[in-house]
Coordinates of C-alpha atoms in Angstrom, one line a residue:
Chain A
X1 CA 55.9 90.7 -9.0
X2 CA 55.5 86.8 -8.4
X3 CA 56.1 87.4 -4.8
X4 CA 53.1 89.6 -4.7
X5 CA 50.5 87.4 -6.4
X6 CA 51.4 84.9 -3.6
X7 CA 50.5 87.2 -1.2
X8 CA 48.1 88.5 -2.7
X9 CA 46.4 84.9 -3.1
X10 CA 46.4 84.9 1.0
X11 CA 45.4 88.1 1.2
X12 CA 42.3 89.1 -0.8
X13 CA 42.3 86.3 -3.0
X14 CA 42.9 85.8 -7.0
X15 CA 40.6 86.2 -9.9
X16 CA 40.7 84.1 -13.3
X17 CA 43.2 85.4 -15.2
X18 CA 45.7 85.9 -12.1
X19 CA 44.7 82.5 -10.8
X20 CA 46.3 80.8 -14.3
X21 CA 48.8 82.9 -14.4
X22 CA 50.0 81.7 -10.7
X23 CA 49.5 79.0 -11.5
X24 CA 51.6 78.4 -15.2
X25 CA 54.7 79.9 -12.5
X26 CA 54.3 77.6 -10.3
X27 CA 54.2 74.9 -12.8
X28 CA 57.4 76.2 -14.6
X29 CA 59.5 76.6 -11.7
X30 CA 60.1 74.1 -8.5
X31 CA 61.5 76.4 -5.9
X32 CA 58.6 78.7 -6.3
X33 CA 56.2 75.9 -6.3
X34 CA 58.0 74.8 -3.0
X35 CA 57.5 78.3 -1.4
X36 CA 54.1 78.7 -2.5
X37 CA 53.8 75.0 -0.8
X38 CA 54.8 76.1 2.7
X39 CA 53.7 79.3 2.5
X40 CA 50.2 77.8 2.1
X41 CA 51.1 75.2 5.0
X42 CA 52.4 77.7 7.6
X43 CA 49.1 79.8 6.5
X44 CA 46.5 76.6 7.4
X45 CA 48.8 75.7 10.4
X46 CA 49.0 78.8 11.9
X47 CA 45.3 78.8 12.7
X48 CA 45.4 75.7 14.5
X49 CA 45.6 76.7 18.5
X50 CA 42.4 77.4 20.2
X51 CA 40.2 75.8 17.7
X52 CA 37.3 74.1 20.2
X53 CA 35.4 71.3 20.2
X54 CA 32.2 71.3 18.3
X55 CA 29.0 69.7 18.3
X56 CA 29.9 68.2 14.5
X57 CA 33.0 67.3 16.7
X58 CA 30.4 64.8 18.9
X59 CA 28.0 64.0 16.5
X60 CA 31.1 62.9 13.6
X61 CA 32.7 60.5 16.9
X62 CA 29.2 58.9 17.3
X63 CA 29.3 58.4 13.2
X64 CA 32.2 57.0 14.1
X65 CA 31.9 54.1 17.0
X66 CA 28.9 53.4 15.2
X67 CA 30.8 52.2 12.0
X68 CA 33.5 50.9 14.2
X69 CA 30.9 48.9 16.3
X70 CA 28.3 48.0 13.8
X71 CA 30.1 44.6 12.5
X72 CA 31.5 43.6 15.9
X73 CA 27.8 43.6 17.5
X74 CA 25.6 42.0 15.2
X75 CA 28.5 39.2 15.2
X76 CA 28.4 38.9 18.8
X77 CA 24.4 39.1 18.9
X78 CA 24.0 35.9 17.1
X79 CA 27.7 33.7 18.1
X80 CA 27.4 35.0 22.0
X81 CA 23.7 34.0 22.6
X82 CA 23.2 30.6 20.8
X83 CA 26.5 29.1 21.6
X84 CA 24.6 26.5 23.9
X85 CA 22.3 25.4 21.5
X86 CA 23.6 22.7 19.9
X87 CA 20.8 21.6 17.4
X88 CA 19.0 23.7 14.9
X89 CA 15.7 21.7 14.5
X90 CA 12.5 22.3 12.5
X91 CA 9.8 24.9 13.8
X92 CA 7.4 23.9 15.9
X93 CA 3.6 23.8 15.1
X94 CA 1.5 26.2 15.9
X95 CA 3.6 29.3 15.7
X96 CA 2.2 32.1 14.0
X97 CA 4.6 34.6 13.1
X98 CA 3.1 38.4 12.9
X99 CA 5.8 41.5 12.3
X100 CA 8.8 39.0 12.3
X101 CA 11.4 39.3 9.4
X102 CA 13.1 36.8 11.0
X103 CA 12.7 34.5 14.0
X104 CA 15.1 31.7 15.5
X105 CA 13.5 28.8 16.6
X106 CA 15.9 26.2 18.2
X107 CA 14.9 23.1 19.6
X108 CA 17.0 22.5 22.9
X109 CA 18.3 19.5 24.4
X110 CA 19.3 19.9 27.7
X111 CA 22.4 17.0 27.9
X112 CA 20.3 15.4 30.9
X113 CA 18.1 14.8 28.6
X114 CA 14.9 16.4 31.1
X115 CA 13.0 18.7 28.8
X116 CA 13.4 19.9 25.3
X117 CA 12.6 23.9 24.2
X118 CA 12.0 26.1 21.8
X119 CA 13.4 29.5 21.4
X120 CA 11.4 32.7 20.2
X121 CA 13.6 35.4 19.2
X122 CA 12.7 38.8 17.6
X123 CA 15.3 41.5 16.8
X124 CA 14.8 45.5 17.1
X125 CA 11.1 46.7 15.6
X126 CA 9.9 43.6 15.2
X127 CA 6.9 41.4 17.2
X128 CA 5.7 37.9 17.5
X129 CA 2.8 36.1 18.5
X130 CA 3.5 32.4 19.8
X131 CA -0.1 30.7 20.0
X132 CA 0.5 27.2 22.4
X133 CA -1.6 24.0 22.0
X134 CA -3.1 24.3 25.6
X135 CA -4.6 27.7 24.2
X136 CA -2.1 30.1 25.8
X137 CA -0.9 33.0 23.8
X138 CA 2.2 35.2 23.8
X139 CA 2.5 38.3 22.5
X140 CA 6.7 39.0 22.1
X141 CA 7.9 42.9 21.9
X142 CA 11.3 43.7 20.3
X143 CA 14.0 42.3 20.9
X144 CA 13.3 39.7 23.4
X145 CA 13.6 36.0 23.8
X146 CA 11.8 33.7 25.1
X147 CA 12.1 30.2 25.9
X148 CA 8.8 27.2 25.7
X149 CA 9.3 23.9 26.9
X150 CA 8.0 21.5 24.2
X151 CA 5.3 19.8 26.5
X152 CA 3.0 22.6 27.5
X153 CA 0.7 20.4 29.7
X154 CA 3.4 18.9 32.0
X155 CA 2.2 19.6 35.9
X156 CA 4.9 22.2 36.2
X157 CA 6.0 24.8 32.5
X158 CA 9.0 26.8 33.5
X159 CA 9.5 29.8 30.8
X160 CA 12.3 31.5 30.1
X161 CA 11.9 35.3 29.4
X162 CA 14.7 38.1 28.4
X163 CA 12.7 41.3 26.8
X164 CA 9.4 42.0 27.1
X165 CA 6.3 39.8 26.6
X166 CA 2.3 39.6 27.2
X167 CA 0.9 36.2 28.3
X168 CA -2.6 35.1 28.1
X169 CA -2.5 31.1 29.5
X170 CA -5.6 29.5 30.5
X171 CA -6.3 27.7 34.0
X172 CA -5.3 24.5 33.5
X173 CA -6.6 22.1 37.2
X174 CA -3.4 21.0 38.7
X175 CA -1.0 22.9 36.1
X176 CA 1.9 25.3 37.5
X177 CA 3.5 27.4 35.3
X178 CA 6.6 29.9 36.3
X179 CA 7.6 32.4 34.0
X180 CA 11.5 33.5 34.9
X181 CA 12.5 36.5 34.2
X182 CA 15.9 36.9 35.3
X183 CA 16.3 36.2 39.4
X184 CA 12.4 36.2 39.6
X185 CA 9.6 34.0 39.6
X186 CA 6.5 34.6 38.4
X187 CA 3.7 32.1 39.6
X188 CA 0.8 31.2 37.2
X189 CA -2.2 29.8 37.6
X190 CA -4.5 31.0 35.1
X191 CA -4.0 34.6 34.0
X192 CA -2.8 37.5 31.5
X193 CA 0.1 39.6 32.3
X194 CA 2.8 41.5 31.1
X195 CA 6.1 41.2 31.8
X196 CA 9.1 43.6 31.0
X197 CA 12.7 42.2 31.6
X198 CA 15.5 43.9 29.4
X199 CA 18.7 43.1 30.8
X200 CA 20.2 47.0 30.6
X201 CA 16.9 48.5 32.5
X202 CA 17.2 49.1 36.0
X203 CA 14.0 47.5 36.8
X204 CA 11.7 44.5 35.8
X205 CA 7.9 45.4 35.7
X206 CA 5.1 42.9 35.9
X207 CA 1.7 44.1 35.3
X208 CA -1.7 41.8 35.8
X209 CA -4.5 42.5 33.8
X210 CA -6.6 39.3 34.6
X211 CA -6.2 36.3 37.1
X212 CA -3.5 35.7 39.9
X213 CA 0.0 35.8 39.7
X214 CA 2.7 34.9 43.1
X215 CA 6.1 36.8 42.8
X216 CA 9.4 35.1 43.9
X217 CA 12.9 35.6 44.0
X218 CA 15.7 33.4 43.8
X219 CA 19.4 33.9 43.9
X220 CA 20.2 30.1 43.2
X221 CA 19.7 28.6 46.8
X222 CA 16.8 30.2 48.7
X223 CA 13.4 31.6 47.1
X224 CA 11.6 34.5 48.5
X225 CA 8.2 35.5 48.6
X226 CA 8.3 38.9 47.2
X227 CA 4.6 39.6 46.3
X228 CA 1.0 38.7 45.2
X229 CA -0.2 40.7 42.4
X230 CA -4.1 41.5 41.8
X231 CA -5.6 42.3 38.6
X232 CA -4.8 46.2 37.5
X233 CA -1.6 46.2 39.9
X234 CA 1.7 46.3 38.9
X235 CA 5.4 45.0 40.2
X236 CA 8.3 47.1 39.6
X237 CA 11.3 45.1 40.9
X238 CA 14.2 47.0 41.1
X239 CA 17.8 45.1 40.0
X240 CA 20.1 46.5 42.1
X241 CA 18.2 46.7 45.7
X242 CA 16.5 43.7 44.7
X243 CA 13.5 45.0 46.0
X244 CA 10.0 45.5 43.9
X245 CA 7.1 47.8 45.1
X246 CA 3.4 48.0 43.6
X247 CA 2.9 51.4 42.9
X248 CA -0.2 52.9 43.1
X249 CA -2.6 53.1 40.1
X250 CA -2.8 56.7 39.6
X251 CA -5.7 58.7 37.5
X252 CA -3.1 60.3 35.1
X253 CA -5.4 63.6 34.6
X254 CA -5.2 64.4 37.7
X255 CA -1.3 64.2 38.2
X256 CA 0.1 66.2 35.6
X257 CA 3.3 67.4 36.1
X258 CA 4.3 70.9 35.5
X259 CA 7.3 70.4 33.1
X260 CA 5.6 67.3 31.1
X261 CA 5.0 67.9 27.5
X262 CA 2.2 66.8 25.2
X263 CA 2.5 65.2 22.3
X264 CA -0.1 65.8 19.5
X265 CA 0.0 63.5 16.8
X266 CA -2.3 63.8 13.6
X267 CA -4.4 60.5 14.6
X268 CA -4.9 62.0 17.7
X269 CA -4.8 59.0 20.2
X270 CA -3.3 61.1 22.7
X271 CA -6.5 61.4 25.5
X272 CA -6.2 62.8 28.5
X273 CA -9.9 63.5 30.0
X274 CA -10.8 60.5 31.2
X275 CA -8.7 58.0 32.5
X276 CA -10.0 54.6 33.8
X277 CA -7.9 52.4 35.9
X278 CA -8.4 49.6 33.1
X279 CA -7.0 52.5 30.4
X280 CA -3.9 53.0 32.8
X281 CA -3.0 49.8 33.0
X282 CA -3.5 49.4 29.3
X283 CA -1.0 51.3 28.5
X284 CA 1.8 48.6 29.6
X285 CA 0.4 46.0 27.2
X286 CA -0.8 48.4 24.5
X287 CA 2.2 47.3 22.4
X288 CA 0.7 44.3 21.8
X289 CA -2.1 46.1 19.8
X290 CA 0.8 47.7 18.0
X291 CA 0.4 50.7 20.3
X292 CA 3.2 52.5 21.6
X293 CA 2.1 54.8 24.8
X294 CA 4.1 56.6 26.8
X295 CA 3.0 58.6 30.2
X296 CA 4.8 60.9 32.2
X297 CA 7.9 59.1 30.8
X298 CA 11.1 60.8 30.8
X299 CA 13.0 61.0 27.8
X300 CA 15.8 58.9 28.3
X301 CA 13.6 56.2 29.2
X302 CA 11.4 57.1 26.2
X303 CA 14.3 57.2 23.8
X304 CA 15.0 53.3 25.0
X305 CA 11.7 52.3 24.3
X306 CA 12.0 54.4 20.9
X307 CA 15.2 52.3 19.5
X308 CA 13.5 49.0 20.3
X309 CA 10.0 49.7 19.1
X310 CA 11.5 51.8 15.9
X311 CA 14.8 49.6 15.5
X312 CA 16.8 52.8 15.6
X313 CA 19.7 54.2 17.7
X314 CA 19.3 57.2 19.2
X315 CA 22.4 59.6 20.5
X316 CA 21.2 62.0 22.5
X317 CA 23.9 64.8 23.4
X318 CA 21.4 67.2 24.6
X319 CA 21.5 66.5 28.6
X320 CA 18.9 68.2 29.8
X321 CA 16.4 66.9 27.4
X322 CA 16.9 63.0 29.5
X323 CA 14.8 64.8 32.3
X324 CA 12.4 65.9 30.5
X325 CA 8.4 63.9 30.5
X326 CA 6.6 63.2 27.8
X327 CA 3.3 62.0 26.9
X328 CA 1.8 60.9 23.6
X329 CA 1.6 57.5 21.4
X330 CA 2.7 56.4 18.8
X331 CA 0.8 54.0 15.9
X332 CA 1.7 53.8 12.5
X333 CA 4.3 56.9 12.6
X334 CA 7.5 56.8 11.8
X335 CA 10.5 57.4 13.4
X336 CA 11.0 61.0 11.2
X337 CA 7.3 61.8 12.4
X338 CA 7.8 60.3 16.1
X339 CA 11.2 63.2 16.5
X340 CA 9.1 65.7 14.7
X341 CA 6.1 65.6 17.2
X342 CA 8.6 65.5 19.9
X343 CA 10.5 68.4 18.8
X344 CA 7.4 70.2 18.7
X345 CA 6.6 69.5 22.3
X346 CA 9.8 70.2 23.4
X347 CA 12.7 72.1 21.3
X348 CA 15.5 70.2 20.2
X349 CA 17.3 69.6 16.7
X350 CA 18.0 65.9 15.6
X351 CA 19.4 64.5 12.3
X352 CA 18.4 61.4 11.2
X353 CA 21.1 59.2 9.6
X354 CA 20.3 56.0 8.0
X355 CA 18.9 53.9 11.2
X356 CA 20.6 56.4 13.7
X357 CA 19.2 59.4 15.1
X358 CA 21.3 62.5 16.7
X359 CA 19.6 64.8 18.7
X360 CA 21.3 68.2 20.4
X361 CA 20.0 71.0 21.7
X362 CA 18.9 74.1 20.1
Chain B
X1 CA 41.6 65.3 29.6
X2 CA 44.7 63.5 29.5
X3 CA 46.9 64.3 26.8
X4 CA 47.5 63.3 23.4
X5 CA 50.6 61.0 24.3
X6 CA 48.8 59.2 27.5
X7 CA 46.2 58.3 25.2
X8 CA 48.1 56.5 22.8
X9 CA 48.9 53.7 25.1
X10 CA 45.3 53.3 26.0
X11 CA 43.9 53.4 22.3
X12 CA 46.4 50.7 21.4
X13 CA 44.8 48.2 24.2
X14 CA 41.6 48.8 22.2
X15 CA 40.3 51.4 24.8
X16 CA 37.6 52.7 22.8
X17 CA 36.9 55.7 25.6
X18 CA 40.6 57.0 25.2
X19 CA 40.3 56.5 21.2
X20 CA 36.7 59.0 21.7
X21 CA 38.9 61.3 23.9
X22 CA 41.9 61.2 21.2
X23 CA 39.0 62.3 18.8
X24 CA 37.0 64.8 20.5
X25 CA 40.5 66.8 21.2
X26 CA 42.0 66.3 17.5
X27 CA 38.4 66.1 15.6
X28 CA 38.3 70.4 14.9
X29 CA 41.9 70.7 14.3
X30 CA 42.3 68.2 11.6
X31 CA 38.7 69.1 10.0
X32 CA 40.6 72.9 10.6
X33 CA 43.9 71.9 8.6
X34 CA 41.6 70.4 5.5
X35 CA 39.1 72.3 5.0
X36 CA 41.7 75.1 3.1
X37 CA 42.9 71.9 0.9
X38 CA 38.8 70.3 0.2
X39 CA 37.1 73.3 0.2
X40 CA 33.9 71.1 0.5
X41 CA 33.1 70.4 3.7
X42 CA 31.0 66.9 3.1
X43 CA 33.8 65.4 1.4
X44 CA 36.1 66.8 4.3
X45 CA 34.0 64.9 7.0
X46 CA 34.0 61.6 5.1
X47 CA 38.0 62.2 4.8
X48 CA 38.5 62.5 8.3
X49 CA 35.8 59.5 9.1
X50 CA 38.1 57.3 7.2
X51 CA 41.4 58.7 8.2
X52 CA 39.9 58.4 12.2
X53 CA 38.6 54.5 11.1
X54 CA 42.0 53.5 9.7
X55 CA 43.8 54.4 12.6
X56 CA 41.4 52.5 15.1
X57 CA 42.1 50.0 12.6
X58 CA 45.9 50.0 12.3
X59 CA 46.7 50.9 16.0
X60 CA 48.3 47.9 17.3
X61 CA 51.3 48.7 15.3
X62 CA 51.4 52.5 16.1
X63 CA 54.9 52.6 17.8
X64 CA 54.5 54.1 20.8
X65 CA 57.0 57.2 20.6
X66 CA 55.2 58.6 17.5
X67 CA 53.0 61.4 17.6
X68 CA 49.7 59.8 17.5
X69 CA 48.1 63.3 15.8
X70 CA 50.8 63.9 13.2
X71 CA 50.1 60.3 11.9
X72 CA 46.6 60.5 12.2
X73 CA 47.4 64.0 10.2
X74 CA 49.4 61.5 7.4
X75 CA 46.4 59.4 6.9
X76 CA 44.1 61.9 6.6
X77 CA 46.4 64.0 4.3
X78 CA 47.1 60.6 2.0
X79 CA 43.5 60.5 1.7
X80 CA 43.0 64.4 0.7
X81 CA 46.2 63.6 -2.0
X82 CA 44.3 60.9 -3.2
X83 CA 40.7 62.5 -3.7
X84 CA 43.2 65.6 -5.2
X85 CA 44.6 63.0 -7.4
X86 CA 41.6 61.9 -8.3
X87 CA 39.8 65.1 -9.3
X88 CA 43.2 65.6 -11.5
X89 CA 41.9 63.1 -13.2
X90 CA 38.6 64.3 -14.0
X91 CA 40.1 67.9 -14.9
X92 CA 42.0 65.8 -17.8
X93 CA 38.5 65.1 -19.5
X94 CA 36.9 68.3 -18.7
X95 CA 37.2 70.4 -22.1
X96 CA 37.9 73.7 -20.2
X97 CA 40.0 74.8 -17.1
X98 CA 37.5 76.0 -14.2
X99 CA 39.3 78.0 -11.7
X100 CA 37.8 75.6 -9.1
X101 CA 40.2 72.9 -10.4
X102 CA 43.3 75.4 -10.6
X103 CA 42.7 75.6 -7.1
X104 CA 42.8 72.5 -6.2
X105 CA 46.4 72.1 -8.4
X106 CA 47.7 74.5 -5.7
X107 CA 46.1 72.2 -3.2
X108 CA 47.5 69.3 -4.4
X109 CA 50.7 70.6 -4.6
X110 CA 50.7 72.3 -1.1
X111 CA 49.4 69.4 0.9
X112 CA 52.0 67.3 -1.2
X113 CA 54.8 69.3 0.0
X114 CA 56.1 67.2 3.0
X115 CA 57.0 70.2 5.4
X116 CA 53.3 70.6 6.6
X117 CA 54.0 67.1 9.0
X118 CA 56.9 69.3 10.3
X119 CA 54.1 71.6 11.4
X120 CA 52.9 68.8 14.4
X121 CA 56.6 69.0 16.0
X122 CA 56.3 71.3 19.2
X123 CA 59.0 73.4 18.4
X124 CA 56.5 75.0 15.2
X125 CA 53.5 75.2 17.4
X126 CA 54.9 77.3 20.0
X127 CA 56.7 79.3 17.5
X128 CA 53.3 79.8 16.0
X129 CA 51.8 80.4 19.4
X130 CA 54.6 83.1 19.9
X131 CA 54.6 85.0 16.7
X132 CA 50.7 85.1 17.0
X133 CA 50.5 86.3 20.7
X134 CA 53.4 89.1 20.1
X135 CA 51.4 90.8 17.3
X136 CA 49.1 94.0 18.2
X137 CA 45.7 92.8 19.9
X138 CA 44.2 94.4 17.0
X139 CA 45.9 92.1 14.5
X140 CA 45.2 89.6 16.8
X141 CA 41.4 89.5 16.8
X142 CA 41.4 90.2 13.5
X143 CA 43.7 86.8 12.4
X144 CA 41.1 84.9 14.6
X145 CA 38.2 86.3 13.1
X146 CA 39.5 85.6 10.2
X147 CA 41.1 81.9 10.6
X148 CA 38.5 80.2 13.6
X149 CA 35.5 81.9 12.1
X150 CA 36.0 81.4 9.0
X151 CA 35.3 85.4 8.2
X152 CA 35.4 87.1 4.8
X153 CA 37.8 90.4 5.2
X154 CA 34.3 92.5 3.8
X155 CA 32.7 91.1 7.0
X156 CA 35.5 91.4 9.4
X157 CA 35.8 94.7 8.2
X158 CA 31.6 95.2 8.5
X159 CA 31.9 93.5 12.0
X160 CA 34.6 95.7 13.2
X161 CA 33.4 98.7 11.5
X162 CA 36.8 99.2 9.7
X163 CA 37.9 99.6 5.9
X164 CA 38.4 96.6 4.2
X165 CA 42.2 97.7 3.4
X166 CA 42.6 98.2 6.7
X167 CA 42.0 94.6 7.6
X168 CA 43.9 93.2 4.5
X169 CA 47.2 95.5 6.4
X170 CA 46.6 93.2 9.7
X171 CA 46.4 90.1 8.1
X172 CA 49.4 90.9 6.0
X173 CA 51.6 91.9 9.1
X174 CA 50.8 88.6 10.5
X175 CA 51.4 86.9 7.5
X176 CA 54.9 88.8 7.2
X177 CA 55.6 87.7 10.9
X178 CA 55.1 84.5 10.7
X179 CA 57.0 84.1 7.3
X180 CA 59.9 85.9 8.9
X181 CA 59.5 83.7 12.1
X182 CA 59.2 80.5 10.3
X183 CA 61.7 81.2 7.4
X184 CA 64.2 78.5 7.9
X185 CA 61.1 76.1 7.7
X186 CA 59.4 77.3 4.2
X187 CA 62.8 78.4 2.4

């Protein structure tokens, strides 16, 4: 009789009553508690071959490396990058700081003695304004550093940029200034420009709105002439052939691409009709303005863009998606709203998970 | 894909690519073996998050013969004992006996019962393999429609346009195989 309420629990199940009364057995006596125990084992185990890999199998390992990760980075982040600075000192003058939770300023003392700096840091979704005695202005996008010798008006300013930042600096007579943004030089004489130099993108893009600006490269003992850039052009300097072109400014209306998606937002800054050459080349300093645009961008580029200016991580396991272009902007959305008008555009699911996103296909 | 034992010695040098390899292969299978103990399949995922997390944490001392899934299998099963143990303790000041928390007294006392480690020795698994391949094709489909789809006999039987009592046969011949197959192991 016992015998059959155990198989009868594998088989169709138990109600209540039978359940309790299982149970009060099992309870009384050991060897049938024991042979209930394995049978119940044997019964899980023998399920086990063929069981595939699922997407909760992908999406629960990313859960995963990112609690694994998640101390070990932000520790790095701050030890690895300020090791060489070896004086915290007050903050500067003059510094306004605009969407910054928290900035680092560092006063740096080269041992020679030469030239002291300060540093400007801002982490992920964050931006800061630096506003210099001589008048010059910088606008500083997420997660970028940038480093400002003390004396602005020396006859030659060397700064130091990792990340993406917008100058405006005044014509000075007699007054060079070089921005460096990894192995190039950007040469200054009065002028407003963008520059876009994160250390995991394949390229570095300069972009002049206003002025002059002479590009050089350097690899430590001979400098190269690589370019001179005129207002509305842009440099896209590619890392690894160490080569930059100036691509031409096209009217984006009339290059649409036949697999590029639209994004509609509520505020509806999306406008395609008419596109000035001014308006395209706004759209590499719109950040600035606390506009995010994005054109005939594909979406793994996008999605890069997405974790610095949202201060998110996004795991995409949805492959083909990467290819795919989007258009749109982006204000005062969130991230939620920002995958929701995506999805729209283009179907894929995502889950949101404190400040990571997962997105897979549908 | 390299297997399980390669792996190990790759996870222990802190190879995080080997330890996402070592998951993606074991992930489905473990989340497989708990689910019947949990029932609840958020608590199951936060089970296996931990067990996968404590043996990142602990691998340096993993000796290298082990079978790096049966004790990845131990953690995760001390955790399940322990969330068992601890909804024991709730059943204590509940004023009635739900059948939910009769349930999980068989859990507890199944998932106690040391054997199912034995399970992970190779010896088991192609017995399992055997016993399960050697059955009729129709009991077959019917024990994975049942086990990796996680199907209800009524809709096994709606799928395959059969009488429930005729599904409830199958399963029982495969349960009456493997028993007889795998007697020396649950006596």
């Amino acid at each position: 009789m016992e015998r059959s309420l155990i198989d009868k629990y594998f088989l169709e199940g138990l109600n209540e009553q039978e359940m309790s009364e299982l149970l009060a057995w099992l309870e009384a006596d050991e060897s049938s508690r024991h042979y209930f125990s394995r049978m119940k084992n044997m019964w899980v185990f023998a399920g086990l071959s063929g069981v595939k890999p699922s997407d909760e199998a992908i999406k629960e390992s990313e859960r995963l490396f990112y609690r694994i990760n998640k101390g070990k980075e932000t520790h790095n982040k701050i030890v690895g990058r300020f090791t060489y600075f070896y004086r915290f000192a007050g903050i500067a003058a003059g510094i306004l700081i605009l969407l910054s939770s928290m900035l680092f300023l560092f006063l740096l003392s080269s041992k020679g003695g030469r030239e002291s700096y300060y540093v400007v840091e801002t982490k992920a979704a964050e931006k800061s304004i630096v506003h210099l005695s001589d008048g010059t202005t910088i606008w500083l996008n997420a997660e970028s550093s940038i480093k400002i010798p003390e004396n602005i008006t020396r006859k030659e300013v060397n700064i130091y940029l990792q990340g993406e930042a917008y100058f405006d600096i005044p014509h000075l007579g007699g007054r060079k200034v070089v921005v460096h943004a990894s192995d190039l030089q950007i040469k200054v004489v009065g002028t407003a420009f963008n520059v876009k130099n994160y250390p995991g993108e394949k390229e570095i893009e300069t972009t002049l709105v206003r002025g002059k600006i002479i590009i050089e490269k350097s690899d430590g003992k001979k400098t190269t002439n690589l370019a001179e850039i005129l207002p509305n052009q842009r440099f896209v300097y590619d890392r690894e052939k160490q080569q930059g072109i100036i691509p031409a400014v096209v009217n984006f209306d009339n290059k649409r691409e036949q697999d590029e998606k639209f994004v509609s937002l509520p505020h509806k800054e999306v406008n395609v009709t008419v596109v000035k050459k001014n308006e395209e080349i706004e759209r590499y300093v719109a950040w600035k303005d606390g506009r995010f645009i994005f054109r005939s961008e594909p979406f793994e580029k996008l999605a890069q863009n997405m974790e610095r200016w949202f201060g998110v991580k996004i795991i995409n396991s949805h492959a083909t998606l990467n290819k795919v272009k989007f258009n749109g902007s982006f204000e005062k959305e969130s991230v939620e709203q920002a995958m929701h008008a995506l999805s729209t555009s283009y179907p894929f699911r995502y889950v949101v998970s404190h400040d990571t996103i997962y997105i897979f296909s549908k | 894909m390299d297997t399980i034992k390669q792996l190990l010695s790759e996870i222990k040098r802190g190879n995080q690519d080997a330890f996402r390899q070592f998951f993606l292969q074991t992930y489905d299978r473990m989340k497989f073996l708990i689910i019947p103990y949990i029932g609840d399949e958020e608590i199951a995922r936060d089970l296996l998050q931990d067990a996968y997390l404590l043996f990142w944490e602990i691998r340096q001392t993993i000796r290298d013969d082990s079978n790096p899934e049966a004790l990845l299998y131990t953690l995760l099963r001390n955790n399940a004992l322990n969330y068992l143990k601890h909804l024991k303790v709730c059943e204590k000041h509940s004023d009635f006996i739900q059948k939910n928390f009769m349930e999980d007294k068989l859990n507890y006392y199944a998932l106690n019962d040391p054997v199912s480690e034995n399970f992970f020795s190779e010896e088991i698994l192609r017995i399992f393999d055997s016993v399960l391949k050697s059955l009729p094709e129709k009991t077959q489909e019917i024990f994975y429609l049942s086990r990796e789809q996680g199907m209800k006999y009524r809709e096994i039987a709606n799928h395959l346009d059969i009488s429930e009592k005729v599904v409830e046969n199958h399963i029982m011949n495969a349960l009456r195989a493997l028993r007889e197959a795998l007697k020396e192991y649950i006596k």
